[in-house]
Amino acid sequence: MASLDGAATSSGTTIQSVSFGTAAAATLPSDASAQISAKKVVAVPVTISAQGGYDALRNFVDQMQRIDRIAVPTSVSYSVADDDSQGTVTINSNILAILSSGSTQTNASSDAIENATSGVSK
């Protein structure tokens, strides 16, 4: 699964919203940090909401886990409605991105979001 849109399409859900927070320095295990040289790793908070039936939403979450991107989920919440097709899922996670050594503090968030979302349809 290559994209957020692909996950929605294959699961039969509709993306309701995608929002990004401010990038911050990521805390990595020492083994991982030792293998990244001359670059800065940041975590970009992202919240994704999708709508569909309960089984479709569970499939969407499964497809999201298969996207080739390093994302650390912080929470997943489901809301089930009387009409099965109107349920929602909200996924909060941090997408890890590597910034080039030339990135400044002022452009770190936009660079990180660009790096974190490359290949994701907006």
JSON list of C-alpha atoms in Angstrom, two decimals:
[
{"chain": "A", "resi": 1, "resn": "MET", "atom": "CA", "xyz": [0.00, 0.00, 0.00]},
{"chain": "A", "resi": 2, "resn": "ALA", "atom": "CA", "xyz": [1.67, 3.17, -1.16]},
{"chain": "A", "resi": 3, "resn": "SER", "atom": "CA", "xyz": [-0.60, 5.99, -0.05]},
{"chain": "A", "resi": 4, "resn": "LEU", "atom": "CA", "xyz": [-3.24, 7.29, 2.29]},
{"chain": "A", "resi": 5, "resn": "ASP", "atom": "CA", "xyz": [-5.67, 7.58, -0.63]},
{"chain": "A", "resi": 6, "resn": "GLY", "atom": "CA", "xyz": [-4.90, 3.98, -1.60]},
{"chain": "A", "resi": 7, "resn": "ALA", "atom": "CA", "xyz": [-5.67, 2.80, 1.94]},
{"chain": "A", "resi": 8, "resn": "ALA", "atom": "CA", "xyz": [-9.02, 4.61, 1.85]},
{"chain": "A", "resi": 9, "resn": "THR", "atom": "CA", "xyz": [-9.92, 3.32, -1.61]},
{"chain": "A", "resi": 10, "resn": "SER", "atom": "CA", "xyz": [-9.03, -0.30, -0.91]},
{"chain": "A", "resi": 11, "resn": "SER", "atom": "CA", "xyz": [-10.88, -0.30, 2.42]},
{"chain": "A", "resi": 12, "resn": "GLY", "atom": "CA", "xyz": [-14.01, 1.48, 1.17]},
{"chain": "A", "resi": 13, "resn": "THR", "atom": "CA", "xyz": [-13.66, 4.47, 3.51]},
{"chain": "A", "resi": 14, "resn": "THR", "atom": "CA", "xyz": [-13.63, 8.21, 2.91]},
{"chain": "A", "resi": 15, "resn": "ILE", "atom": "CA", "xyz": [-10.90, 10.46, 4.30]},
{"chain": "A", "resi": 16, "resn": "GLN", "atom": "CA", "xyz": [-12.58, 13.24, 6.30]},
{"chain": "A", "resi": 17, "resn": "SER", "atom": "CA", "xyz": [-9.50, 15.20, 7.34]},
{"chain": "A", "resi": 18, "resn": "VAL", "atom": "CA", "xyz": [-5.72, 15.15, 7.63]},
{"chain": "A", "resi": 19, "resn": "SER", "atom": "CA", "xyz": [-3.96, 17.68, 9.83]},
{"chain": "A", "resi": 20, "resn": "PHE", "atom": "CA", "xyz": [-0.32, 18.17, 10.73]},
{"chain": "A", "resi": 21, "resn": "GLY", "atom": "CA", "xyz": [1.21, 19.60, 13.88]},
{"chain": "A", "resi": 22, "resn": "THR", "atom": "CA", "xyz": [4.57, 21.25, 14.40]},
{"chain": "A", "resi": 23, "resn": "ALA", "atom": "CA", "xyz": [7.65, 19.09, 13.87]},
{"chain": "A", "resi": 24, "resn": "ALA", "atom": "CA", "xyz": [9.82, 18.47, 16.91]},
{"chain": "A", "resi": 25, "resn": "ALA", "atom": "CA", "xyz": [13.09, 16.63, 17.42]},
{"chain": "A", "resi": 26, "resn": "ALA", "atom": "CA", "xyz": [12.43, 12.90, 17.62]},
{"chain": "A", "resi": 27, "resn": "THR", "atom": "CA", "xyz": [13.78, 10.75, 20.42]},
{"chain": "A", "resi": 28, "resn": "LEU", "atom": "CA", "xyz": [15.22, 7.60, 18.91]},
{"chain": "A", "resi": 29, "resn": "PRO", "atom": "CA", "xyz": [16.74, 4.50, 20.47]},
{"chain": "A", "resi": 30, "resn": "SER", "atom": "CA", "xyz": [20.53, 4.82, 20.65]},
{"chain": "A", "resi": 31, "resn": "ASP", "atom": "CA", "xyz": [21.02, 2.00, 18.10]},
{"chain": "A", "resi": 32, "resn": "ALA", "atom": "CA", "xyz": [18.97, 3.90, 15.52]},
{"chain": "A", "resi": 33, "resn": "SER", "atom": "CA", "xyz": [20.55, 7.27, 16.33]},
{"chain": "A", "resi": 34, "resn": "ALA", "atom": "CA", "xyz": [24.03, 5.84, 15.79]},
{"chain": "A", "resi": 35, "resn": "GLN", "atom": "CA", "xyz": [23.15, 4.89, 12.20]},
{"chain": "A", "resi": 36, "resn": "ILE", "atom": "CA", "xyz": [21.89, 8.35, 11.17]},
{"chain": "A", "resi": 37, "resn": "SER", "atom": "CA", "xyz": [24.75, 10.72, 10.46]},
{"chain": "A", "resi": 38, "resn": "ALA", "atom": "CA", "xyz": [24.71, 14.48, 9.73]},
{"chain": "A", "resi": 39, "resn": "LYS", "atom": "CA", "xyz": [20.94, 14.57, 9.65]},
{"chain": "A", "resi": 40, "resn": "LYS", "atom": "CA", "xyz": [18.18, 15.57, 12.02]},
{"chain": "A", "resi": 41, "resn": "VAL", "atom": "CA", "xyz": [15.23, 13.27, 12.70]},
{"chain": "A", "resi": 42, "resn": "VAL", "atom": "CA", "xyz": [11.94, 14.95, 13.59]},
{"chain": "A", "resi": 43, "resn": "ALA", "atom": "CA", "xyz": [8.50, 13.69, 14.51]},
{"chain": "A", "resi": 44, "resn": "VAL", "atom": "CA", "xyz": [5.59, 15.31, 12.70]},
{"chain": "A", "resi": 45, "resn": "PRO", "atom": "CA", "xyz": [2.27, 14.89, 14.55]},
{"chain": "A", "resi": 46, "resn": "VAL", "atom": "CA", "xyz": [-0.53, 13.93, 12.16]},
{"chain": "A", "resi": 47, "resn": "THR", "atom": "CA", "xyz": [-4.22, 13.29, 12.79]},
{"chain": "A", "resi": 48, "resn": "ILE", "atom": "CA", "xyz": [-6.22, 11.37, 10.17]},
{"chain": "A", "resi": 49, "resn": "SER", "atom": "CA", "xyz": [-10.00, 10.93, 10.30]},
{"chain": "A", "resi": 50, "resn": "ALA", "atom": "CA", "xyz": [-11.93, 8.59, 8.02]},
{"chain": "A", "resi": 51, "resn": "GLN", "atom": "CA", "xyz": [-15.57, 7.59, 7.66]},
{"chain": "A", "resi": 52, "resn": "GLY", "atom": "CA", "xyz": [-17.18, 4.28, 6.73]},
{"chain": "A", "resi": 53, "resn": "GLY", "atom": "CA", "xyz": [-18.62, 1.07, 8.11]},
{"chain": "A", "resi": 54, "resn": "TYR", "atom": "CA", "xyz": [-16.94, -0.56, 11.11]},
{"chain": "A", "resi": 55, "resn": "ASP", "atom": "CA", "xyz": [-15.32, -3.39, 9.10]},
{"chain": "A", "resi": 56, "resn": "ALA", "atom": "CA", "xyz": [-14.16, -0.90, 6.45]},
{"chain": "A", "resi": 57, "resn": "LEU", "atom": "CA", "xyz": [-12.65, 1.32, 9.15]},
{"chain": "A", "resi": 58, "resn": "ARG", "atom": "CA", "xyz": [-10.80, -1.64, 10.70]},
{"chain": "A", "resi": 59, "resn": "ASN", "atom": "CA", "xyz": [-9.49, -2.50, 7.22]},
{"chain": "A", "resi": 60, "resn": "PHE", "atom": "CA", "xyz": [-8.43, 1.14, 6.75]},
{"chain": "A", "resi": 61, "resn": "VAL", "atom": "CA", "xyz": [-6.40, 1.04, 9.98]},
{"chain": "A", "resi": 62, "resn": "ASP", "atom": "CA", "xyz": [-4.82, -2.23, 8.81]},
{"chain": "A", "resi": 63, "resn": "GLN", "atom": "CA", "xyz": [-3.93, -0.67, 5.43]},
{"chain": "A", "resi": 64, "resn": "MET", "atom": "CA", "xyz": [-2.48, 2.40, 7.18]},
{"chain": "A", "resi": 65, "resn": "GLN", "atom": "CA", "xyz": [-0.11, 0.12, 9.08]},
{"chain": "A", "resi": 66, "resn": "ARG", "atom": "CA", "xyz": [1.19, -1.22, 5.75]},
{"chain": "A", "resi": 67, "resn": "ILE", "atom": "CA", "xyz": [2.15, 2.16, 4.25]},
{"chain": "A", "resi": 68, "resn": "ASP", "atom": "CA", "xyz": [5.92, 2.42, 3.72]},
{"chain": "A", "resi": 69, "resn": "ARG", "atom": "CA", "xyz": [6.46, 5.28, 6.13]},
{"chain": "A", "resi": 70, "resn": "ILE", "atom": "CA", "xyz": [7.76, 5.27, 9.69]},
{"chain": "A", "resi": 71, "resn": "ALA", "atom": "CA", "xyz": [4.78, 6.28, 11.78]},
{"chain": "A", "resi": 72, "resn": "VAL", "atom": "CA", "xyz": [4.33, 5.76, 15.50]},
{"chain": "A", "resi": 73, "resn": "PRO", "atom": "CA", "xyz": [0.64, 5.66, 16.45]},
{"chain": "A", "resi": 74, "resn": "THR", "atom": "CA", "xyz": [-0.25, 7.45, 19.66]},
{"chain": "A", "resi": 75, "resn": "SER", "atom": "CA", "xyz": [-3.99, 6.64, 19.64]},
{"chain": "A", "resi": 76, "resn": "VAL", "atom": "CA", "xyz": [-6.74, 5.13, 17.51]},
{"chain": "A", "resi": 77, "resn": "SER", "atom": "CA", "xyz": [-10.38, 5.77, 18.34]},
{"chain": "A", "resi": 78, "resn": "TYR", "atom": "CA", "xyz": [-13.55, 4.49, 16.71]},
{"chain": "A", "resi": 79, "resn": "SER", "atom": "CA", "xyz": [-16.98, 6.08, 16.81]},
{"chain": "A", "resi": 80, "resn": "VAL", "atom": "CA", "xyz": [-19.86, 3.88, 15.70]},
{"chain": "A", "resi": 81, "resn": "ALA", "atom": "CA", "xyz": [-23.12, 5.46, 14.48]},
{"chain": "A", "resi": 82, "resn": "ASP", "atom": "CA", "xyz": [-26.62, 4.00, 14.13]},
{"chain": "A", "resi": 83, "resn": "ASP", "atom": "CA", "xyz": [-26.08, 3.96, 10.35]},
{"chain": "A", "resi": 84, "resn": "ASP", "atom": "CA", "xyz": [-23.20, 1.50, 9.87]},
{"chain": "A", "resi": 85, "resn": "SER", "atom": "CA", "xyz": [-21.73, 3.53, 6.99]},
{"chain": "A", "resi": 86, "resn": "GLN", "atom": "CA", "xyz": [-21.37, 6.64, 9.17]},
{"chain": "A", "resi": 87, "resn": "GLY", "atom": "CA", "xyz": [-18.78, 5.39, 11.67]},
{"chain": "A", "resi": 88, "resn": "THR", "atom": "CA", "xyz": [-15.48, 7.23, 12.04]},
{"chain": "A", "resi": 89, "resn": "VAL", "atom": "CA", "xyz": [-11.94, 6.39, 13.02]},
{"chain": "A", "resi": 90, "resn": "THR", "atom": "CA", "xyz": [-9.38, 8.93, 14.18]},
{"chain": "A", "resi": 91, "resn": "ILE", "atom": "CA", "xyz": [-5.70, 8.01, 14.10]},
{"chain": "A", "resi": 92, "resn": "ASN", "atom": "CA", "xyz": [-3.15, 10.17, 15.91]},
{"chain": "A", "resi": 93, "resn": "SER", "atom": "CA", "xyz": [0.47, 9.40, 15.16]},
{"chain": "A", "resi": 94, "resn": "ASN", "atom": "CA", "xyz": [3.92, 10.84, 14.68]},
{"chain": "A", "resi": 95, "resn": "ILE", "atom": "CA", "xyz": [5.53, 10.44, 11.28]},
{"chain": "A", "resi": 96, "resn": "LEU", "atom": "CA", "xyz": [9.31, 10.37, 11.47]},
{"chain": "A", "resi": 97, "resn": "ALA", "atom": "CA", "xyz": [11.19, 12.38, 8.86]},
{"chain": "A", "resi": 98, "resn": "ILE", "atom": "CA", "xyz": [14.87, 13.01, 8.22]},
{"chain": "A", "resi": 99, "resn": "LEU", "atom": "CA", "xyz": [15.79, 16.62, 7.53]},
{"chain": "A", "resi": 100, "resn": "SER", "atom": "CA", "xyz": [18.83, 17.59, 5.54]},
{"chain": "A", "resi": 101, "resn": "SER", "atom": "CA", "xyz": [21.66, 19.11, 7.55]},
{"chain": "A", "resi": 102, "resn": "GLY", "atom": "CA", "xyz": [20.93, 22.51, 5.91]},
{"chain": "A", "resi": 103, "resn": "SER", "atom": "CA", "xyz": [17.41, 22.83, 7.35]},
{"chain": "A", "resi": 104, "resn": "THR", "atom": "CA", "xyz": [16.95, 25.75, 9.72]},
{"chain": "A", "resi": 105, "resn": "GLN", "atom": "CA", "xyz": [14.63, 25.94, 12.70]},
{"chain": "A", "resi": 106, "resn": "THR", "atom": "CA", "xyz": [12.26, 28.21, 10.76]},
{"chain": "A", "resi": 107, "resn": "ASN", "atom": "CA", "xyz": [11.75, 25.82, 7.87]},
{"chain": "A", "resi": 108, "resn": "ALA", "atom": "CA", "xyz": [12.08, 22.56, 9.84]},
{"chain": "A", "resi": 109, "resn": "SER", "atom": "CA", "xyz": [8.33, 21.98, 10.17]},
{"chain": "A", "resi": 110, "resn": "SER", "atom": "CA", "xyz": [7.54, 22.60, 6.50]},
{"chain": "A", "resi": 111, "resn": "ASP", "atom": "CA", "xyz": [10.56, 20.53, 5.38]},
{"chain": "A", "resi": 112, "resn": "ALA", "atom": "CA", "xyz": [9.54, 17.71, 7.72]},
{"chain": "A", "resi": 113, "resn": "ILE", "atom": "CA", "xyz": [5.93, 17.73, 6.53]},
{"chain": "A", "resi": 114, "resn": "GLU", "atom": "CA", "xyz": [7.10, 17.71, 2.92]},
{"chain": "A", "resi": 115, "resn": "ASN", "atom": "CA", "xyz": [9.46, 14.79, 3.62]},
{"chain": "A", "resi": 116, "resn": "ALA", "atom": "CA", "xyz": [6.90, 12.93, 5.72]},
{"chain": "A", "resi": 117, "resn": "THR", "atom": "CA", "xyz": [4.14, 13.26, 3.16]},
{"chain": "A", "resi": 118, "resn": "SER", "atom": "CA", "xyz": [6.05, 12.61, -0.04]},
{"chain": "A", "resi": 119, "resn": "GLY", "atom": "CA", "xyz": [3.95, 10.10, -1.92]},
{"chain": "A", "resi": 120, "resn": "VAL", "atom": "CA", "xyz": [0.80, 10.91, 0.07]},
{"chain": "A", "resi": 121, "resn": "SER", "atom": "CA", "xyz": [-1.99, 12.55, -1.92]},
{"chain": "A", "resi": 122, "resn": "LYS", "atom": "CA", "xyz": [-3.30, 15.70, -0.33]}
]
